[in-house]
Amino acid sequence: MTTAAAADPDKRAPGRPRSARSEQAIVDAVLGMIADGDAIEKITIESIAARAGVGKATIYRRWPNRDELIIDSVASVKLPVPEVAGESLRADLITLVSQIGRPNEQARNGQVMNCLLPQIARNPELHTWYQKVIEPRRDVTRGVLRRGVERGELKQDLDVEVALLMLSAPMILQRTMHWNPAVDMSHLAEQVVDNFLGGALAAG
Amino acid sequence: MTTAAAADPDKRAPGRPRSARSEQAIVDAVLGMIADGDAIEKITIESIAARAGVGKATIYRRWPNRDELIIDSVASVKLPVPEVAGESLRADLITLVSQIGRPNEQARNGQVMNCLLPQIARNPELHTWYQKVIEPRRDVTRGVLRRGVERGELKQDLDVEVALLMLSAPMILQRTMHWNPAVDMSHLAEQVVDNFLGGALAAG
Amino acid sequence: MTTAAAADPDKRAPGRPRSARSEQAIVDAVLGMIADGDAIEKITIESIAARAGVGKATIYRRWPNRDELIIDSVASVKLPVPEVAGESLRADLITLVSQIGRPNEQARNGQVMNCLLPQIARNPELHTWYQKVIEPRRDVTRGVLRRGVERGELKQDLDVEVALLMLSAPMILQRTMHWNPAVDMSHLAEQVVDNFLGGALAAG
Amino acid sequence: MTTAAAADPDKRAPGRPRSARSEQAIVDAVLGMIADGDAIEKITIESIAARAGVGKATIYRRWPNRDELIIDSVASVKLPVPEVAGESLRADLITLVSQIGRPNEQARNGQVMNCLLPQIARNPELHTWYQKVIEPRRDVTRGVLRRGVERGELKQDLDVEVALLMLSAPMILQRTMHWNPAVDMSHLAEQVVDNFLGGALAAG
DNA sequence: ACTTAAGCGAGACGGTACGTCCAGTCTTCGT
DNA sequence: ACGAAGACTGGACGTACCGTCTCGCTTAAGT
């Protein structure tokens, strides 16, 4: 997202190199303000520059505008790709699903996804990029589902991609936006997985 | 959302009454810009006033700020509460689910939801209001599900609210944001309903 | 120099009229800073706006840039067209010449002409404008000289325009720039006039 | 004006000596931009560095700021001290006066003086320096005038310094700023000298 | 030949001011 | 009293330069 790396890795660019300290200070300032729960429109370039102790030009040298900076900052918070125990299909899915949309300790609250969602919706580049970020996580769930199909636990004709969507979308909307206020979120992951696996139809 | 109605319905306010033409022109301007696919942040009060041929104060007299205006405008596009034929549970659900997040002719593209999503996420008032708007639609689906439970077609212990979430969330995210690009959207409603009803587990 | 007057004097512009108070505050701020002896390049639009308690846009609505504003402010200091007693040619000329380039009480120091000189030199529009400003003053001297010629006191073939230049240029350069540091300025006006009248050649 | 020479002339500084090529390139860039008629405020350090193909630091190593650089560059254009034939007082004065403020071939137009005038007015150091530059030229005229006095051609009580001012100021203002647009400049030097010598009073 | 020391082009650094745009408010006139 | 028009203060925008500071690289002089 930042300036592309040099084509020739041997030849470094002329002139004074960019300061890693400044870069970090900027990203930290952004994450700090998000974590402080500041309204997203209050996170201005000027306030970021002031908080980071950095000139505005130093920001604009790296990011073309505020949105890219915020997105990049959030993206820099590396979320570890989750691992699964492999005990059972249900347990693995609950483990994975319960992590979707969960606020993590660095990007300390749900504001982060609130920032990202609209940008992703509008910015095709960002959308593509975001897909790349979550694809590894999606891949883990995909693997679990595929193994379920191979083992005969899941239906042979299961559309894995639709399944992924059905597992993640409820978690995302509910966690970031409290989409349906009548839903109790304490056991949502289990409920989603169980409904997904068992279906709604009455047995027999 | 607009200015509260007069306390005494008999006594009309003195002076020149507000022009319905202005109000309509403002709302039309907003909807027009949304339909034109303008980026949401380009829809400024000034541009709205210019397009509507109206003074800024005339807008502020009616709405407290830009977000409320946009939301109100979008909300004014009356979406008819869908009706169901009542033939079968599956057919009814597909009818309802396929309408979720569908762009309609007045708010002519998916931009509308893109505008609303972040606002809803951040603005508690708006969130409450939005619940009220979609609650009637939700209620229809809720009714269908409840009848399914009563008839014994659906599990007795089905959590209807979670079910609603599982039916709508995938449609919303996929339709407005192409959340999972690997998903084919041509039969998504059917797939979501069938997965929801039948579950993913292999029979037997 | 400010926005041109309306073509039709009857029809006033729509909308809120510009505030005379703001305009005065801006001009006062500029003159104040000049009088304070601030370096000319320290008189920035931002500092003017702050001192005048005015938004920057209010300044830019009236003047296209800093230079025009400063010039206009200085120009607004109405210098009274001098009058002459008419006693004698010599006395009248001394009266007039001694006023050229003299700092006056409102534009309280020589900085003013220092500001204007380079602008005049570079900006043709300003040059034209400045000519109009000083023309009335020049006209008074011109009248005195012409009467001198008519009365036969001055040479019949005197080039009045060259004469004006010879009377004013030494005063301007010496007063604003101390052009020749070896010149004693205390009786400069008298000396210039006497040299001009009597010439340098030895009598006889 | 450049960095002071070493205290001990024998001991040259260690390290790589400054490049004469760079120095020349910088000065040439400045003179070129002036000659191109660029507005003085467009001649920035950055543009100079770019045009000269030189780093900014290389400029700052030699001159403390833009003004000094511009002045130094202009000053480097050596104007030859004029010589006089000594035929007659009038002819000598016309020779000298006609050269005042005349654009020369290197500093190719009147812009140069336009650049210098305001700086001189504001910067006392520069003022002193400028006096030194023009003093030799002034001295020639001073010599001619003094000889005129000694020979009895000019009045015994002539104030030579005031005379210098009266001869040069009209030429400067008219040549660099077209001070009085009504003045025909084609014979200005002759007119000034003749007026100066003969005075304006009618004979007899 | 090798070290030392300053020069070099390049360009990033923290800043300041620019001139523009919009927010939300206020003030005018005409309806 | 509402209408439009548009001026008001305020503040962020993204750009341009300032004068300073690294970078890796020459270029000499003194070992």
PDB file of N, CA and C in Angstrom, chain A residues 82-118:
ATOM      1  N   PRO A  82      -5.757 -17.951  12.625  1.00  0.00           N
ATOM      2  CA  PRO A  82      -6.121 -18.868  13.713  1.00  0.00           C
ATOM      3  C   PRO A  82      -5.759 -20.319  13.379  1.00  0.00           C
ATOM      4  N   GLU A  83      -5.527 -21.075  14.404  1.00  0.00           N
ATOM      5  CA  GLU A  83      -5.277 -22.503  14.210  1.00  0.00           C
ATOM      6  C   GLU A  83      -6.421 -23.288  14.831  1.00  0.00           C
ATOM      7  N   VAL A  84      -6.597 -24.491  14.332  1.00  0.00           N
ATOM      8  CA  VAL A  84      -7.685 -25.312  14.886  1.00  0.00           C
ATOM      9  C   VAL A  84      -7.114 -26.590  15.477  1.00  0.00           C
ATOM     10  N   ALA A  85      -7.776 -27.035  16.514  1.00  0.00           N
ATOM     11  CA  ALA A  85      -7.290 -28.221  17.218  1.00  0.00           C
ATOM     12  C   ALA A  85      -7.483 -29.485  16.378  1.00  0.00           C
ATOM     13  N   GLY A  86      -8.506 -29.494  15.573  1.00  0.00           N
ATOM     14  CA  GLY A  86      -8.764 -30.669  14.753  1.00  0.00           C
ATOM     15  C   GLY A  86      -9.523 -31.766  15.488  1.00  0.00           C
ATOM     16  N   GLU A  87     -10.031 -31.431  16.659  1.00  0.00           N
ATOM     17  CA  GLU A  87     -10.779 -32.456  17.425  1.00  0.00           C
ATOM     18  C   GLU A  87     -12.009 -32.921  16.652  1.00  0.00           C
ATOM     19  N   SER A  88     -12.907 -31.960  16.443  1.00  0.00           N
ATOM     20  CA  SER A  88     -14.141 -32.325  15.759  1.00  0.00           C
ATOM     21  C   SER A  88     -14.525 -31.189  14.827  1.00  0.00           C
ATOM     22  N   LEU A  89     -15.330 -31.479  13.860  1.00  0.00           N
ATOM     23  CA  LEU A  89     -15.789 -30.470  12.916  1.00  0.00           C
ATOM     24  C   LEU A  89     -16.492 -29.341  13.642  1.00  0.00           C
ATOM     25  N   ARG A  90     -17.410 -29.687  14.507  1.00  0.00           N
ATOM     26  CA  ARG A  90     -18.179 -28.657  15.218  1.00  0.00           C
ATOM     27  C   ARG A  90     -17.274 -27.770  16.074  1.00  0.00           C
ATOM     28  N   ALA A  91     -16.392 -28.387  16.835  1.00  0.00           N
ATOM     29  CA  ALA A  91     -15.505 -27.615  17.707  1.00  0.00           C
ATOM     30  C   ALA A  91     -14.609 -26.693  16.885  1.00  0.00           C
ATOM     31  N   ASP A  92     -14.066 -27.211  15.794  1.00  0.00           N
ATOM     32  CA  ASP A  92     -13.192 -26.384  14.949  1.00  0.00           C
ATOM     33  C   ASP A  92     -13.954 -25.184  14.394  1.00  0.00           C
ATOM     34  N   LEU A  93     -15.153 -25.451  13.895  1.00  0.00           N
ATOM     35  CA  LEU A  93     -15.919 -24.353  13.315  1.00  0.00           C
ATOM     36  C   LEU A  93     -16.258 -23.297  14.361  1.00  0.00           C
ATOM     37  N   ILE A  94     -16.633 -23.746  15.551  1.00  0.00           N
ATOM     38  CA  ILE A  94     -16.945 -22.775  16.612  1.00  0.00           C
ATOM     39  C   ILE A  94     -15.711 -21.946  16.952  1.00  0.00           C
ATOM     40  N   THR A  95     -14.576 -22.591  17.031  1.00  0.00           N
ATOM     41  CA  THR A  95     -13.334 -21.868  17.289  1.00  0.00           C
ATOM     42  C   THR A  95     -13.125 -20.766  16.249  1.00  0.00           C
ATOM     43  N   LEU A  96     -13.283 -21.144  14.994  1.00  0.00           N
ATOM     44  CA  LEU A  96     -13.029 -20.180  13.913  1.00  0.00           C
ATOM     45  C   LEU A  96     -14.090 -19.089  13.860  1.00  0.00           C
ATOM     46  N   VAL A  97     -15.331 -19.498  13.917  1.00  0.00           N
ATOM     47  CA  VAL A  97     -16.429 -18.542  13.785  1.00  0.00           C
ATOM     48  C   VAL A  97     -16.419 -17.544  14.941  1.00  0.00           C
ATOM     49  N   SER A  98     -16.081 -18.033  16.112  1.00  0.00           N
ATOM     50  CA  SER A  98     -16.128 -17.125  17.259  1.00  0.00           C
ATOM     51  C   SER A  98     -15.057 -16.041  17.155  1.00  0.00           C
ATOM     52  N   GLN A  99     -14.098 -16.240  16.276  1.00  0.00           N
ATOM     53  CA  GLN A  99     -13.056 -15.209  16.135  1.00  0.00           C
ATOM     54  C   GLN A  99     -13.403 -14.156  15.088  1.00  0.00           C
ATOM     55  N   ILE A 100     -14.403 -14.444  14.301  1.00  0.00           N
ATOM     56  CA  ILE A 100     -14.733 -13.502  13.223  1.00  0.00           C
ATOM     57  C   ILE A 100     -15.300 -12.208  13.790  1.00  0.00           C
ATOM     58  N   GLY A 101     -14.691 -11.109  13.380  1.00  0.00           N
ATOM     59  CA  GLY A 101     -15.190  -9.811  13.818  1.00  0.00           C
ATOM     60  C   GLY A 101     -14.894  -9.504  15.275  1.00  0.00           C
ATOM     61  N   ARG A 102     -14.107 -10.335  15.903  1.00  0.00           N
ATOM     62  CA  ARG A 102     -13.798 -10.082  17.306  1.00  0.00           C
ATOM     63  C   ARG A 102     -12.791  -8.963  17.446  1.00  0.00           C
ATOM     64  N   PRO A 103     -13.082  -7.994  18.291  1.00  0.00           N
ATOM     65  CA  PRO A 103     -12.092  -6.941  18.517  1.00  0.00           C
ATOM     66  C   PRO A 103     -10.840  -7.545  19.125  1.00  0.00           C
ATOM     67  N   ASN A 104      -9.691  -7.105  18.672  1.00  0.00           N
ATOM     68  CA  ASN A 104      -8.482  -7.660  19.276  1.00  0.00           C
ATOM     69  C   ASN A 104      -7.768  -6.595  20.100  1.00  0.00           C
ATOM     70  N   GLU A 105      -6.722  -6.985  20.737  1.00  0.00           N
ATOM     71  CA  GLU A 105      -6.146  -6.101  21.753  1.00  0.00           C
ATOM     72  C   GLU A 105      -5.439  -4.875  21.160  1.00  0.00           C
ATOM     73  N   GLN A 106      -4.920  -5.007  19.955  1.00  0.00           N
ATOM     74  CA  GLN A 106      -4.199  -3.850  19.419  1.00  0.00           C
ATOM     75  C   GLN A 106      -5.166  -2.801  18.866  1.00  0.00           C
ATOM     76  N   ALA A 107      -5.989  -3.254  17.938  1.00  0.00           N
ATOM     77  CA  ALA A 107      -7.033  -2.351  17.467  1.00  0.00           C
ATOM     78  C   ALA A 107      -8.167  -2.551  18.450  1.00  0.00           C
ATOM     79  N   ARG A 108      -8.171  -1.745  19.480  1.00  0.00           N
ATOM     80  CA  ARG A 108      -8.799  -2.162  20.710  1.00  0.00           C
ATOM     81  C   ARG A 108     -10.322  -2.165  20.737  1.00  0.00           C
ATOM     82  N   ASN A 109     -10.948  -1.688  19.712  1.00  0.00           N
ATOM     83  CA  ASN A 109     -12.400  -1.782  19.787  1.00  0.00           C
ATOM     84  C   ASN A 109     -13.014  -1.938  18.407  1.00  0.00           C
ATOM     85  N   GLY A 110     -14.279  -2.005  18.401  1.00  0.00           N
ATOM     86  CA  GLY A 110     -15.001  -2.296  17.171  1.00  0.00           C
ATOM     87  C   GLY A 110     -14.942  -1.183  16.154  1.00  0.00           C
ATOM     88  N   GLN A 111     -14.444  -0.017  16.589  1.00  0.00           N
ATOM     89  CA  GLN A 111     -14.326   1.100  15.664  1.00  0.00           C
ATOM     90  C   GLN A 111     -13.565   0.704  14.407  1.00  0.00           C
ATOM     91  N   VAL A 112     -12.630  -0.195  14.573  1.00  0.00           N
ATOM     92  CA  VAL A 112     -11.770  -0.519  13.444  1.00  0.00           C
ATOM     93  C   VAL A 112     -12.583  -1.017  12.260  1.00  0.00           C
ATOM     94  N   MET A 113     -13.413  -2.000  12.513  1.00  0.00           N
ATOM     95  CA  MET A 113     -14.190  -2.535  11.403  1.00  0.00           C
ATOM     96  C   MET A 113     -15.174  -1.491  10.891  1.00  0.00           C
ATOM     97  N   ASN A 114     -15.666  -0.652  11.801  1.00  0.00           N
ATOM     98  CA  ASN A 114     -16.538   0.431  11.363  1.00  0.00           C
ATOM     99  C   ASN A 114     -15.842   1.360  10.381  1.00  0.00           C
ATOM    100  N   CYS A 115     -14.555   1.550  10.590  1.00  0.00           N
ATOM    101  CA  CYS A 115     -13.787   2.365   9.671  1.00  0.00           C
ATOM    102  C   CYS A 115     -13.642   1.664   8.338  1.00  0.00           C
ATOM    103  N   LEU A 116     -13.355   0.389   8.416  1.00  0.00           N
ATOM    104  CA  LEU A 116     -13.012  -0.338   7.209  1.00  0.00           C
ATOM    105  C   LEU A 116     -14.214  -0.632   6.331  1.00  0.00           C
ATOM    106  N   LEU A 117     -15.308  -1.040   6.955  1.00  0.00           N
ATOM    107  CA  LEU A 117     -16.453  -1.485   6.163  1.00  0.00           C
ATOM    108  C   LEU A 117     -16.827  -0.521   5.037  1.00  0.00           C
ATOM    109  N   PRO A 118     -17.107   0.725   5.345  1.00  0.00           N
ATOM    110  CA  PRO A 118     -17.539   1.603   4.260  1.00  0.00           C
ATOM    111  C   PRO A 118     -16.471   1.814   3.201  1.00  0.00           C
TER     112      PRO A 118
END
